[in-house]
Amino acid sequence: MCGFVREEKKEHVIMGKTIAQKIFDIHLVDRPTPDTYVLRLDAVFCHEITTPIAINDLIARGKDRVFDPKKIKAVIDHVTPAKDGNTAAQGKILRDWARRHGIDDFFDIGRNGVCHALFPEKGFVRPGFTIIMGDSHTCTHGAFGAFAAGVGTTDLEVGILKGVCAFRSPTTMKVTINGALPAGVFAKDVILSIIGRIGVNGATDKVIEFGGPAVSLMSMEERMTLCNMAVEAGATCGICAPDKTTVEYLWPFIQEEFTTPQEALEAYARFEPDADAVYDQILTHDVSNLTPQATFGFKPDNIKPVADMAGTLVDQVYIGSCTNGRIEDLRIAAQVLKGQTVHPRVRGIVSPATPKVYAQALEEGILQIFMQAGFCVTNPTCGACLGMSNGVLAEGEVCAATTNRNFNGRMGKGGMVHLMSPATAAATAVAGSIVNSGLFKG
Amino acid sequence: MKPFNGQVLFLDRSDINTDEIIPARYLTEISKEALKPHLLEDLSLEEFDPRADISDKRAVITRSNFGCGSSREHAPWALEVNGIHVVIAQSFARIFRQNMFNCGMLAIELPGTIIDQLFNRFAGRTAEIELDFNNGRLKVKNQEQEEIVPFVISDFDRSLVEAGGWVDFADKHY
């Protein structure tokens, strides 16, 4: 946690700062040009799709090294178990590399889960951290008050080798979410409504700082759902100020670092935005009258109230992913599904995002509810969300999904994806067509 | 530096995403060359046939937010193995733009009015670009006319293109 002194010194001369600016300040290694910030990284996350090419390139360059095996975390999650020779080879490259470099936090089959659900669950994300991963939904980890950004393979490769990454200035858009969510309306509906409002290009090159009463009331899991889709508006990262909820979630992992949760809270307060922080844009979003939302086209900003899409037939319902495959999501879906049966025309698939979520869902009887309803329970994997495995669509098929992207062909060539909350997806599975869940009384 | 001159592929739509540039089903490939036949395979755009319209092209001119979506560097790689080393657009998604420069390729942003003008004057027929990297100038031409457009890229991005990418630059400096 070095570098804090520097921030205190600077506070006297510089105007108020956003969360991202504060994190940039204490991680700055170099500014090769005025608008380029090279940051020291606290963690580099890796999975088997984007990392193997980086590993092979490092080998080819004679630079098969890692900057710090303790700060690198790796998982096989996109296609697991391997489905063919190529995916088996990708897993093997990552596995061999992790062993070769003593990367202890490597999660292989049996212990693996969707990266953005697994790594927070393991306590690898802390307020004030800088994190990169070769995955666009890395912005999820901003829920903890971290600056976490998706990068390409070359940035990942440099991160692995040198523990640094270059960014432009962390221009921030503040989104203040006011009001209390009505019953049956969830974090997913909130983020869909925000993307619908600002567009897929609305936050490009910006950090979205989420705040306000509705965010304060959200659990860490809901904040992860919120931050997860920040990239669908083009954002570099979604970020929430750390608070009591953050400390409660992290307590099992930080109790040796701090004597009391209060002490941790005080330490993390340095990552709250200043009252006079300078924002590029400020948006106020009231959710008191928000209704459940879903996407209708091939862009995540094609948003409509679920009620306006009622009757749209679906072939498959998918509940899972880094957006909505956590225990709270499964609990909500199970609440809707209890005692119900999946419509005979529909294939229901649920993928608990991690082994812990899977075990918890098993223990709480949630998996039984899913299975009795006729859902197929798959192992934790990203597979179906991007049409790689475990639930790929055929040409012309329609899927109601709790995932994050509805791009043309995303879950399979010629398929259509409607994004929605777990409650709406579960209700849709039973009805056979898009419908509001009974949890929503609007 | 990579070559930047040659025939232009015009893609007249905003928000062309990474899944359209290279679908996820090909992300299991470990060699870049294997991506070659699949560039823009899932892009459905009027009067665009990925099998016929890509060969011999060396540059793309398109609208705004090109490359949104996934972080996959497979998107610039798929362009690269097809000989396309420069994309000119009104704007780019952050990760895609960075990936281009990290690979020593060019992502050039031009004002919407200029992009409109290039589409109006040159799209739909064979057009070529000539790029003067050192002076930040871009010439678009066909048999009847030409237009010279200035462009700006950051000094940092310029140094990445000159260094042939970010890995050697970073290993040397940090």
XYZ file of C-alpha atoms in Angstrom, chain A residues 29-34 36 38 48-50 52-54 56-58 61 63 65 79 83-84 86-87 89-90 93 133-136 149-155 157-159 161-162 164-168 200-201 204-205 231-232 234-237 298-299 301 386-388 405 407-410 412-414, chain B residues 13-20 23-32 34-35 40-44 50 64-74 77 90-99 101-104 107 109 153-157 159-160 163-174:
146
model
C 4.801 5.072 -12.598
C 5.332 7.312 -15.604
C 3.697 9.844 -17.903
C 5.520 9.304 -21.194
C 3.227 11.956 -22.736
C 0.859 14.354 -20.908
C -0.626 8.816 -20.953
C 1.463 4.264 -16.903
C -7.587 -19.302 -21.142
C -8.921 -17.414 -24.171
C -6.818 -14.255 -24.233
C -2.261 -18.251 -24.167
C -1.329 -16.029 -27.122
C 0.357 -13.613 -24.675
C 3.337 -17.849 -26.499
C 4.465 -14.397 -27.559
C 6.506 -13.959 -24.368
C 10.461 -13.091 -27.441
C 10.720 -13.149 -22.096
C 8.730 -14.235 -17.046
C -14.781 -23.313 -22.279
C -14.804 -29.209 -25.798
C -12.182 -29.978 -28.457
C -8.110 -26.324 -29.496
C -9.746 -25.525 -26.176
C -4.615 -26.802 -25.861
C -5.598 -23.343 -24.574
C -0.894 -23.551 -22.141
C -7.545 -8.639 -17.481
C -7.865 -9.659 -21.101
C -11.611 -9.498 -20.772
C -13.895 -6.512 -21.312
C -10.169 -2.397 -16.867
C -10.454 -4.865 -19.688
C -7.462 -4.884 -22.016
C -6.257 -6.723 -25.077
C -3.678 -9.459 -25.215
C -0.699 -7.123 -25.712
C -1.575 -4.998 -22.661
C 1.265 -9.499 -21.892
C 2.989 -6.344 -20.653
C 1.014 -6.563 -17.401
C 5.810 -9.197 -17.695
C 6.187 -5.789 -16.061
C 2.236 -1.963 -15.542
C -0.403 -0.743 -17.964
C -0.904 2.537 -19.836
C -4.174 4.457 -19.723
C -5.458 7.824 -20.847
C -23.395 2.156 -26.268
C -20.982 5.019 -26.894
C -16.409 5.705 -24.093
C -12.983 6.490 -22.593
C -18.403 -1.426 -20.689
C -21.632 -1.841 -22.682
C -18.193 2.078 -23.607
C -16.821 2.816 -20.112
C -13.297 1.862 -19.102
C -14.521 0.939 -15.647
C -28.500 -6.306 -31.391
C -27.131 -3.487 -29.229
C -28.797 0.192 -25.630
C -20.524 -15.843 -26.014
C -21.687 -18.827 -28.013
C -18.655 -20.989 -27.306
C -24.315 -8.765 -24.680
C -24.719 -8.603 -30.340
C -25.775 -10.270 -33.569
C -24.640 -13.891 -33.352
C -23.325 -13.522 -29.795
C -24.618 -18.515 -31.903
C -24.729 -17.421 -35.543
C -28.165 -16.177 -36.497
C -22.504 1.717 -39.922
C -21.723 2.881 -36.392
C -21.112 0.536 -33.444
C -19.612 -2.333 -35.459
C -18.655 -4.630 -32.605
C -15.856 -7.091 -31.982
C -18.175 -10.084 -32.376
C -18.966 -8.859 -35.885
C -16.975 -14.051 -33.792
C -16.163 -15.710 -30.450
C -16.364 -19.171 -31.997
C -12.947 -18.512 -33.542
C -11.302 -17.410 -30.290
C -10.154 -20.950 -29.705
C -7.619 -20.519 -32.487
C -4.070 -20.192 -31.223
C -2.583 -18.848 -34.449
C -3.476 -15.425 -35.844
C -6.334 -19.064 -38.672
C -8.540 -15.973 -38.195
C -16.283 -9.565 -40.518
C -18.033 -12.881 -41.097
C -21.030 -11.978 -38.907
C -21.392 -8.402 -40.132
C -24.660 -8.115 -41.990
C -17.262 -10.527 -46.460
C -18.403 5.848 -34.909
C -17.626 3.522 -31.977
C -15.892 0.945 -34.162
C -14.707 -2.134 -32.231
C -17.081 -1.851 -29.279
C -17.665 -4.883 -27.093
C -15.111 -7.501 -26.247
C -11.445 -6.941 -25.387
C -10.342 -9.553 -27.916
C -7.175 -8.515 -29.701
C -8.265 -11.109 -32.246
C -5.257 -9.514 -35.597
C -15.270 8.958 -36.302
C -14.507 7.229 -32.998
C -13.359 3.910 -31.537
C -14.108 1.835 -28.481
C -11.223 2.273 -26.040
C -9.893 -1.284 -25.900
C -10.022 -1.783 -29.664
C -8.176 1.483 -30.303
C -5.486 0.618 -27.766
C -5.139 -2.888 -29.197
C -1.686 0.786 -31.470
C -0.330 -1.961 -29.210
C 0.036 -4.080 -32.354
C 1.769 -1.255 -34.197
C -6.677 3.724 -35.454
C -10.119 9.365 -35.552
C -2.586 10.739 -33.060
C -1.050 11.121 -29.612
C 2.724 11.108 -29.259
C 2.451 7.960 -27.187
C 0.419 6.129 -29.838
C 5.790 5.904 -30.509
C 3.998 2.549 -30.276
C 8.334 0.801 -32.008
C 6.165 -1.840 -33.690
C 4.078 -2.301 -30.531
C 3.906 -1.946 -26.764
C 5.784 -5.029 -25.521
C 9.277 -3.945 -26.516
C 8.568 -0.333 -25.544
C 7.429 -1.336 -22.043
C 10.165 -3.889 -21.487
C 12.727 -1.252 -22.335
C 11.218 1.528 -20.206
C 9.738 -0.125 -17.095
